[in-house]
Amino acid sequence: MMTAKPVHFYNDLSLTLKEIQRILQDGAINRHAAAHHPIVATLDQDGCPTQRVMILRECNWPLAHLRFHTDLRSNKIAEINANNSASVLVYDEPAKSQIRLSGKLNLGTQSVTEEAWTASTEFARRCYMTECAPGSDAAAPKSGLPEWIEGKKPNTEQLISARQNFATLIFEFDRIDWLYLANIGHRRAKFMNDLKHDSWKGSWVIP
Ligand SMILES: Cc1cc2nc3c(=O)[nH]c(=O)nc-3n(C[C@H](O)[C@H](O)[C@H](O)COP(=O)(O)O)c2cc1C
């Protein structure tokens, strides 16, 4: 007989939404959380789904925004310029929750990008110093960084030209599909956000 006590949000849609909020907000600040490195899916230029792991930098829950950082020269930028529909996936094993978010990915504004650049460390900024675009063919195995900076921390002056390669991506989500795994019975719910009214409407779904 299953006697485990259900978690507090088990049969409650508004508490479930708060649990989703908790997982995403924690993911943005806790590098050990599963939601710190979600999978971000877009459509490539042939219309095929493509995915990559990205670090979650910020979750603005009231605006239903997630912020990511990337290289402006990377393939995903051309992809979202052609079609900015995107999906973000988190599986938080300790929380037994799968969260699937659907929405649109857009480049962050200049001020958001400048603020994010200023807040990042020199080591983080070094990623944007590669001489060729990420995804370029390489004749030999290499990091793409100039040799003189391999294994070293660049100074502010050395990072000046890297700034133009740095971009922020803002993922604005308006649909959530949530699945919670439990021996006593799984739970699944969907939430839709009418962005004009800033309100989530939830309903239960058979897992
Ligand atoms: C743990 C981890 C974290 C990553 N974080 C980022 C990130 O924050 N931003 C990013 O653009 N790529 C990140 N990547 C690399 C991407 O997964 C991907 O390889 C790269 O962005 C190129 O993707 P694209 O060709 O689809 O543009 C990360 C990879 C791993 C394994």
PDB file of C-alpha atoms and ligand atoms in Angstrom:
ATOM      1  CA  MET A   1       0.000   0.000   0.000  1.00  0.00           C
ATOM      2  CA  MET A   2       1.275   3.501  -0.879  1.00  0.00           C
ATOM      3  CA  THR A   3       1.324   5.637   2.258  1.00  0.00           C
ATOM      4  CA  ALA A   4       3.751   8.439   1.243  1.00  0.00           C
ATOM      5  CA  LYS A   5       2.477  11.877   2.166  1.00  0.00           C
ATOM      6  CA  PRO A   6       1.828  14.061  -0.895  1.00  0.00           C
ATOM      7  CA  VAL A   7       3.847  17.264  -1.301  1.00  0.00           C
ATOM      8  CA  HIS A   8       2.016  20.492  -0.470  1.00  0.00           C
ATOM      9  CA  PHE A   9       1.323  21.418  -4.116  1.00  0.00           C
ATOM     10  CA  TYR A  10       0.165  17.934  -5.181  1.00  0.00           C
ATOM     11  CA  ASN A  11      -3.508  18.746  -5.802  1.00  0.00           C
ATOM     12  CA  ASP A  12      -3.328  22.535  -6.010  1.00  0.00           C
ATOM     13  CA  LEU A  13      -2.786  24.435  -9.269  1.00  0.00           C
ATOM     14  CA  SER A  14      -1.768  27.751  -7.731  1.00  0.00           C
ATOM     15  CA  LEU A  15       0.751  26.062  -5.391  1.00  0.00           C
ATOM     16  CA  THR A  16       2.028  24.091  -8.393  1.00  0.00           C
ATOM     17  CA  LEU A  17       2.648  27.345 -10.248  1.00  0.00           C
ATOM     18  CA  LYS A  18       4.555  28.634  -7.201  1.00  0.00           C
ATOM     19  CA  GLU A  19       6.650  25.450  -7.243  1.00  0.00           C
ATOM     20  CA  ILE A  20       7.491  26.056 -10.929  1.00  0.00           C
ATOM     21  CA  GLN A  21       8.430  29.642 -10.078  1.00  0.00           C
ATOM     22  CA  ARG A  22      10.640  28.410  -7.219  1.00  0.00           C
ATOM     23  CA  ILE A  23      12.476  25.920  -9.450  1.00  0.00           C
ATOM     24  CA  LEU A  24      13.154  28.490 -12.191  1.00  0.00           C
ATOM     25  CA  GLN A  25      14.176  31.313  -9.857  1.00  0.00           C
ATOM     26  CA  ASP A  26      16.480  28.991  -7.937  1.00  0.00           C
ATOM     27  CA  GLY A  27      17.964  27.817 -11.246  1.00  0.00           C
ATOM     28  CA  ALA A  28      19.067  31.345 -12.062  1.00  0.00           C
ATOM     29  CA  ILE A  29      21.038  31.777  -8.820  1.00  0.00           C
ATOM     30  CA  ASN A  30      22.082  28.275  -7.769  1.00  0.00           C
ATOM     31  CA  ARG A  31      24.694  26.696 -10.025  1.00  0.00           C
ATOM     32  CA  HIS A  32      24.002  23.263  -8.511  1.00  0.00           C
ATOM     33  CA  ALA A  33      20.304  23.364  -9.456  1.00  0.00           C
ATOM     34  CA  ALA A  34      19.169  21.404 -12.528  1.00  0.00           C
ATOM     35  CA  ALA A  35      17.349  24.488 -13.787  1.00  0.00           C
ATOM     36  CA  HIS A  36      20.706  26.297 -13.936  1.00  0.00           C
ATOM     37  CA  HIS A  37      21.435  24.556 -17.249  1.00  0.00           C
ATOM     38  CA  PRO A  38      18.171  23.986 -19.116  1.00  0.00           C
ATOM     39  CA  ILE A  39      17.884  22.770 -22.690  1.00  0.00           C
ATOM     40  CA  VAL A  40      16.898  25.477 -25.129  1.00  0.00           C
ATOM     41  CA  ALA A  41      15.290  24.306 -28.373  1.00  0.00           C
ATOM     42  CA  THR A  42      14.831  26.310 -31.557  1.00  0.00           C
ATOM     43  CA  LEU A  43      14.156  25.501 -35.198  1.00  0.00           C
ATOM     44  CA  ASP A  44      17.102  25.383 -37.554  1.00  0.00           C
ATOM     45  CA  GLN A  45      17.007  26.929 -40.989  1.00  0.00           C
ATOM     46  CA  ASP A  46      15.539  23.718 -42.468  1.00  0.00           C
ATOM     47  CA  GLY A  47      12.729  23.887 -39.890  1.00  0.00           C
ATOM     48  CA  CYS A  48      14.152  20.956 -37.887  1.00  0.00           C
ATOM     49  CA  PRO A  49      14.240  21.089 -34.083  1.00  0.00           C
ATOM     50  CA  THR A  50      17.679  21.717 -32.599  1.00  0.00           C
ATOM     51  CA  GLN A  51      18.694  21.955 -28.946  1.00  0.00           C
ATOM     52  CA  ARG A  52      21.548  23.048 -26.734  1.00  0.00           C
ATOM     53  CA  VAL A  53      22.323  23.415 -23.043  1.00  0.00           C
ATOM     54  CA  MET A  54      22.496  27.026 -21.868  1.00  0.00           C
ATOM     55  CA  ILE A  55      23.100  28.608 -18.491  1.00  0.00           C
ATOM     56  CA  LEU A  56      20.044  30.303 -17.027  1.00  0.00           C
ATOM     57  CA  ARG A  57      21.128  33.800 -15.941  1.00  0.00           C
ATOM     58  CA  GLU A  58      17.872  35.311 -14.748  1.00  0.00           C
ATOM     59  CA  CYS A  59      14.235  34.413 -14.211  1.00  0.00           C
ATOM     60  CA  ASN A  60      11.937  37.432 -14.164  1.00  0.00           C
ATOM     61  CA  TRP A  61       8.738  35.725 -13.074  1.00  0.00           C
ATOM     62  CA  PRO A  62       6.328  38.698 -13.226  1.00  0.00           C
ATOM     63  CA  LEU A  63       7.390  39.330 -16.845  1.00  0.00           C
ATOM     64  CA  ALA A  64       7.646  35.578 -17.639  1.00  0.00           C
ATOM     65  CA  HIS A  65      11.180  36.134 -18.968  1.00  0.00           C
ATOM     66  CA  LEU A  66      14.294  34.009 -18.825  1.00  0.00           C
ATOM     67  CA  ARG A  67      17.653  35.537 -19.740  1.00  0.00           C
ATOM     68  CA  PHE A  68      20.507  33.685 -21.438  1.00  0.00           C
ATOM     69  CA  HIS A  69      23.914  34.807 -22.690  1.00  0.00           C
ATOM     70  CA  THR A  70      25.439  33.789 -25.983  1.00  0.00           C
ATOM     71  CA  ASP A  71      27.766  34.640 -28.835  1.00  0.00           C
ATOM     72  CA  LEU A  72      26.130  36.888 -31.410  1.00  0.00           C
ATOM     73  CA  ARG A  73      27.901  34.889 -34.152  1.00  0.00           C
ATOM     74  CA  SER A  74      26.460  31.519 -33.068  1.00  0.00           C
ATOM     75  CA  ASN A  75      24.021  29.524 -35.229  1.00  0.00           C
ATOM     76  CA  LYS A  76      21.123  30.044 -32.853  1.00  0.00           C
ATOM     77  CA  ILE A  77      21.068  33.776 -33.627  1.00  0.00           C
ATOM     78  CA  ALA A  78      20.431  33.218 -37.338  1.00  0.00           C
ATOM     79  CA  GLU A  79      17.855  30.600 -36.386  1.00  0.00           C
ATOM     80  CA  ILE A  80      15.843  32.912 -34.163  1.00  0.00           C
ATOM     81  CA  ASN A  81      16.075  35.684 -36.735  1.00  0.00           C
ATOM     82  CA  ALA A  82      14.283  33.315 -39.131  1.00  0.00           C
ATOM     83  CA  ASN A  83      11.857  31.874 -36.565  1.00  0.00           C
ATOM     84  CA  ASN A  84      11.940  32.880 -32.907  1.00  0.00           C
ATOM     85  CA  SER A  85       9.640  30.140 -31.589  1.00  0.00           C
ATOM     86  CA  ALA A  86      11.485  28.305 -28.823  1.00  0.00           C
ATOM     87  CA  SER A  87      11.068  25.828 -26.015  1.00  0.00           C
ATOM     88  CA  VAL A  88      12.995  25.531 -22.743  1.00  0.00           C
ATOM     89  CA  LEU A  89      13.161  22.224 -20.887  1.00  0.00           C
ATOM     90  CA  VAL A  90      14.129  21.541 -17.279  1.00  0.00           C
ATOM     91  CA  TYR A  91      14.164  18.226 -15.463  1.00  0.00           C
ATOM     92  CA  ASP A  92      14.769  18.779 -11.780  1.00  0.00           C
ATOM     93  CA  GLU A  93      15.379  15.319 -10.378  1.00  0.00           C
ATOM     94  CA  PRO A  94      15.255  16.160  -6.642  1.00  0.00           C
ATOM     95  CA  ALA A  95      12.024  18.096  -7.239  1.00  0.00           C
ATOM     96  CA  LYS A  96      10.750  15.226  -9.476  1.00  0.00           C
ATOM     97  CA  SER A  97       9.509  17.845 -11.913  1.00  0.00           C
ATOM     98  CA  GLN A  98       9.738  18.252 -15.651  1.00  0.00           C
ATOM     99  CA  ILE A  99       9.002  21.809 -16.805  1.00  0.00           C
ATOM    100  CA  ARG A 100       8.466  22.577 -20.489  1.00  0.00           C
ATOM    101  CA  LEU A 101       8.143  26.222 -21.406  1.00  0.00           C
ATOM    102  CA  SER A 102       7.054  27.510 -24.813  1.00  0.00           C
ATOM    103  CA  GLY A 103       7.472  31.008 -26.131  1.00  0.00           C
ATOM    104  CA  LYS A 104       9.635  33.353 -28.169  1.00  0.00           C
ATOM    105  CA  LEU A 105      13.361  34.101 -28.051  1.00  0.00           C
ATOM    106  CA  ASN A 106      14.569  37.599 -28.812  1.00  0.00           C
ATOM    107  CA  LEU A 107      17.823  39.466 -28.532  1.00  0.00           C
ATOM    108  CA  GLY A 108      18.035  41.522 -25.348  1.00  0.00           C
ATOM    109  CA  THR A 109      18.141  45.290 -25.627  1.00  0.00           C
ATOM    110  CA  GLN A 110      21.451  47.157 -25.674  1.00  0.00           C
ATOM    111  CA  SER A 111      21.027  48.245 -22.077  1.00  0.00           C
ATOM    112  CA  VAL A 112      20.211  44.718 -20.836  1.00  0.00           C
ATOM    113  CA  THR A 113      23.246  43.407 -22.751  1.00  0.00           C
ATOM    114  CA  GLU A 114      25.563  46.115 -21.452  1.00  0.00           C
ATOM    115  CA  GLU A 115      24.442  45.486 -17.874  1.00  0.00           C
ATOM    116  CA  ALA A 116      24.969  41.715 -18.260  1.00  0.00           C
ATOM    117  CA  TRP A 117      28.449  42.253 -19.759  1.00  0.00           C
ATOM    118  CA  THR A 118      29.443  44.574 -16.938  1.00  0.00           C
ATOM    119  CA  ALA A 119      28.218  42.070 -14.344  1.00  0.00           C
ATOM    120  CA  SER A 120      30.131  39.107 -15.841  1.00  0.00           C
ATOM    121  CA  THR A 121      33.618  38.020 -14.814  1.00  0.00           C
ATOM    122  CA  GLU A 122      36.700  38.332 -17.043  1.00  0.00           C
ATOM    123  CA  PHE A 123      36.815  34.539 -17.349  1.00  0.00           C
ATOM    124  CA  ALA A 124      33.181  34.449 -18.504  1.00  0.00           C
ATOM    125  CA  ARG A 125      33.875  37.236 -21.011  1.00  0.00           C
ATOM    126  CA  ARG A 126      36.854  35.327 -22.411  1.00  0.00           C
ATOM    127  CA  CYS A 127      34.404  32.921 -24.148  1.00  0.00           C
ATOM    128  CA  TYR A 128      33.600  35.763 -26.553  1.00  0.00           C
ATOM    129  CA  MET A 129      37.241  36.176 -27.635  1.00  0.00           C
ATOM    130  CA  THR A 130      37.218  33.292 -30.127  1.00  0.00           C
ATOM    131  CA  GLU A 131      38.720  34.343 -33.451  1.00  0.00           C
ATOM    132  CA  CYS A 132      36.084  32.557 -35.551  1.00  0.00           C
ATOM    133  CA  ALA A 133      32.374  32.134 -34.928  1.00  0.00           C
ATOM    134  CA  PRO A 134      31.265  29.214 -32.746  1.00  0.00           C
ATOM    135  CA  GLY A 135      30.330  26.357 -35.074  1.00  0.00           C
ATOM    136  CA  SER A 136      32.995  27.269 -37.692  1.00  0.00           C
ATOM    137  CA  ASP A 137      34.923  24.342 -39.153  1.00  0.00           C
ATOM    138  CA  ALA A 138      38.388  23.830 -37.662  1.00  0.00           C
ATOM    139  CA  ALA A 139      41.285  22.139 -39.448  1.00  0.00           C
ATOM    140  CA  ALA A 140      42.670  20.928 -36.095  1.00  0.00           C
ATOM    141  CA  PRO A 141      41.314  20.466 -32.544  1.00  0.00           C
ATOM    142  CA  LYS A 142      41.329  23.861 -30.845  1.00  0.00           C
ATOM    143  CA  SER A 143      39.419  26.174 -28.501  1.00  0.00           C
ATOM    144  CA  GLY A 144      39.271  28.992 -31.019  1.00  0.00           C
ATOM    145  CA  LEU A 145      40.750  31.453 -28.488  1.00  0.00           C
ATOM    146  CA  PRO A 146      43.924  33.341 -29.379  1.00  0.00           C
ATOM    147  CA  GLU A 147      46.829  31.193 -28.139  1.00  0.00           C
ATOM    148  CA  TRP A 148      48.198  33.942 -25.890  1.00  0.00           C
ATOM    149  CA  ILE A 149      45.060  33.889 -23.711  1.00  0.00           C
ATOM    150  CA  GLU A 150      44.625  30.108 -23.367  1.00  0.00           C
ATOM    151  CA  GLY A 151      44.477  29.277 -19.650  1.00  0.00           C
ATOM    152  CA  LYS A 152      44.837  32.930 -18.646  1.00  0.00           C
ATOM    153  CA  LYS A 153      42.470  35.587 -17.356  1.00  0.00           C
ATOM    154  CA  PRO A 154      42.143  38.478 -19.818  1.00  0.00           C
ATOM    155  CA  ASN A 155      42.260  42.074 -18.594  1.00  0.00           C
ATOM    156  CA  THR A 156      39.687  44.751 -19.427  1.00  0.00           C
ATOM    157  CA  GLU A 157      41.680  46.074 -22.368  1.00  0.00           C
ATOM    158  CA  GLN A 158      42.119  42.614 -23.912  1.00  0.00           C
ATOM    159  CA  LEU A 159      38.347  42.107 -23.713  1.00  0.00           C
ATOM    160  CA  ILE A 160      37.320  45.252 -25.600  1.00  0.00           C
ATOM    161  CA  SER A 161      36.848  43.567 -28.985  1.00  0.00           C
ATOM    162  CA  ALA A 162      35.058  40.559 -27.408  1.00  0.00           C
ATOM    163  CA  ARG A 163      32.197  42.810 -26.314  1.00  0.00           C
ATOM    164  CA  GLN A 164      30.806  43.006 -29.865  1.00  0.00           C
ATOM    165  CA  ASN A 165      30.369  39.197 -29.884  1.00  0.00           C
ATOM    166  CA  PHE A 166      28.379  39.133 -26.667  1.00  0.00           C
ATOM    167  CA  ALA A 167      24.578  38.950 -26.799  1.00  0.00           C
ATOM    168  CA  THR A 168      21.737  38.398 -24.384  1.00  0.00           C
ATOM    169  CA  LEU A 169      18.684  36.365 -25.290  1.00  0.00           C
ATOM    170  CA  ILE A 170      15.335  36.944 -23.628  1.00  0.00           C
ATOM    171  CA  PHE A 171      12.929  34.032 -23.674  1.00  0.00           C
ATOM    172  CA  GLU A 172       9.351  35.194 -23.152  1.00  0.00           C
ATOM    173  CA  PHE A 173       7.185  32.205 -22.267  1.00  0.00           C
ATOM    174  CA  ASP A 174       3.396  32.018 -22.346  1.00  0.00           C
ATOM    175  CA  ARG A 175       2.803  28.260 -21.931  1.00  0.00           C
ATOM    176  CA  ILE A 176       3.999  25.827 -19.298  1.00  0.00           C
ATOM    177  CA  ASP A 177       3.609  22.050 -19.305  1.00  0.00           C
ATOM    178  CA  TRP A 178       4.507  20.574 -15.906  1.00  0.00           C
ATOM    179  CA  LEU A 179       4.878  16.912 -14.946  1.00  0.00           C
ATOM    180  CA  TYR A 180       5.460  15.722 -11.393  1.00  0.00           C
ATOM    181  CA  LEU A 181       6.510  12.131 -10.754  1.00  0.00           C
ATOM    182  CA  ALA A 182       5.166  10.361  -7.656  1.00  0.00           C
ATOM    183  CA  ASN A 183       4.583   6.743  -6.676  1.00  0.00           C
ATOM    184  CA  ILE A 184       1.191   7.679  -5.306  1.00  0.00           C
ATOM    185  CA  GLY A 185       0.216   8.989  -8.750  1.00  0.00           C
ATOM    186  CA  HIS A 186       1.855  11.379 -11.179  1.00  0.00           C
ATOM    187  CA  ARG A 187       0.448  14.847 -11.687  1.00  0.00           C
ATOM    188  CA  ARG A 188       0.464  16.971 -14.830  1.00  0.00           C
ATOM    189  CA  ALA A 189      -0.824  20.454 -15.465  1.00  0.00           C
ATOM    190  CA  LYS A 190      -0.696  23.101 -18.161  1.00  0.00           C
ATOM    191  CA  PHE A 191      -0.667  26.849 -17.690  1.00  0.00           C
ATOM    192  CA  MET A 192      -1.320  29.547 -20.259  1.00  0.00           C
ATOM    193  CA  ASN A 193      -0.448  33.182 -19.771  1.00  0.00           C
ATOM    194  CA  ASP A 194      -2.469  35.848 -21.461  1.00  0.00           C
ATOM    195  CA  LEU A 195       0.433  38.294 -21.584  1.00  0.00           C
ATOM    196  CA  LYS A 196      -1.898  41.236 -21.969  1.00  0.00           C
ATOM    197  CA  HIS A 197      -3.425  40.486 -18.603  1.00  0.00           C
ATOM    198  CA  ASP A 198      -0.365  39.005 -16.899  1.00  0.00           C
ATOM    199  CA  SER A 199      -2.277  36.086 -15.475  1.00  0.00           C
ATOM    200  CA  TRP A 200      -1.636  32.360 -15.629  1.00  0.00           C
ATOM    201  CA  LYS A 201      -4.601  30.059 -16.154  1.00  0.00           C
ATOM    202  CA  GLY A 202      -3.950  26.475 -15.131  1.00  0.00           C
ATOM    203  CA  SER A 203      -5.719  23.165 -15.715  1.00  0.00           C
ATOM    204  CA  TRP A 204      -4.942  19.534 -14.940  1.00  0.00           C
ATOM    205  CA  VAL A 205      -3.828  17.089 -17.614  1.00  0.00           C
ATOM    206  CA  ILE A 206      -3.598  13.283 -17.509  1.00  0.00           C
ATOM    207  CA  PRO A 207       0.124  12.468 -17.116  1.00  0.00           C
TER     208      PRO A 207
HETATM  209  C1  LIG B   1      26.995  23.106 -19.249  1.00  0.00           C
HETATM  210  C2  LIG B   1      26.924  23.903 -20.523  1.00  0.00           C
HETATM  211  C3  LIG B   1      26.589  25.224 -20.462  1.00  0.00           C
HETATM  212  C4  LIG B   1      26.503  25.992 -21.633  1.00  0.00           C
HETATM  213  N1  LIG B   1      26.122  27.298 -21.550  1.00  0.00           N
HETATM  214  C5  LIG B   1      25.967  28.030 -22.670  1.00  0.00           C
HETATM  215  C6  LIG B   1      25.468  29.362 -22.601  1.00  0.00           C
HETATM  216  O1  LIG B   1      25.147  29.892 -21.523  1.00  0.00           O
HETATM  217  N2  LIG B   1      25.338  30.048 -23.763  1.00  0.00           N
HETATM  218  C7  LIG B   1      25.652  29.491 -24.983  1.00  0.00           C
HETATM  219  O2  LIG B   1      25.489  30.166 -25.992  1.00  0.00           O
HETATM  220  N3  LIG B   1      26.112  28.234 -25.075  1.00  0.00           N
HETATM  221  C8  LIG B   1      26.275  27.491 -23.955  1.00  0.00           C
HETATM  222  N4  LIG B   1      26.721  26.194 -24.036  1.00  0.00           N
HETATM  223  C9  LIG B   1      27.111  25.658 -25.376  1.00  0.00           C
HETATM  224  C10 LIG B   1      25.843  25.279 -26.148  1.00  0.00           C
HETATM  225  O3  LIG B   1      25.291  24.094 -25.613  1.00  0.00           O
HETATM  226  C11 LIG B   1      26.103  25.127 -27.655  1.00  0.00           C
HETATM  227  O4  LIG B   1      27.065  24.121 -27.874  1.00  0.00           O
HETATM  228  C12 LIG B   1      26.587  26.420 -28.294  1.00  0.00           C
HETATM  229  O5  LIG B   1      25.897  27.538 -27.781  1.00  0.00           O
HETATM  230  C13 LIG B   1      26.400  26.397 -29.822  1.00  0.00           C
HETATM  231  O6  LIG B   1      25.038  26.255 -30.086  1.00  0.00           O
HETATM  232  P1  LIG B   1      24.395  26.692 -31.486  1.00  0.00           P
HETATM  233  O7  LIG B   1      25.306  26.176 -32.555  1.00  0.00           O
HETATM  234  O8  LIG B   1      23.053  26.036 -31.487  1.00  0.00           O
HETATM  235  O9  LIG B   1      24.292  28.189 -31.514  1.00  0.00           O
HETATM  236  C14 LIG B   1      26.803  25.409 -22.886  1.00  0.00           C
HETATM  237  C15 LIG B   1      27.113  24.053 -22.934  1.00  0.00           C
HETATM  238  C16 LIG B   1      27.183  23.313 -21.774  1.00  0.00           C
HETATM  239  C17 LIG B   1      27.528  21.857 -21.881  1.00  0.00           C
END
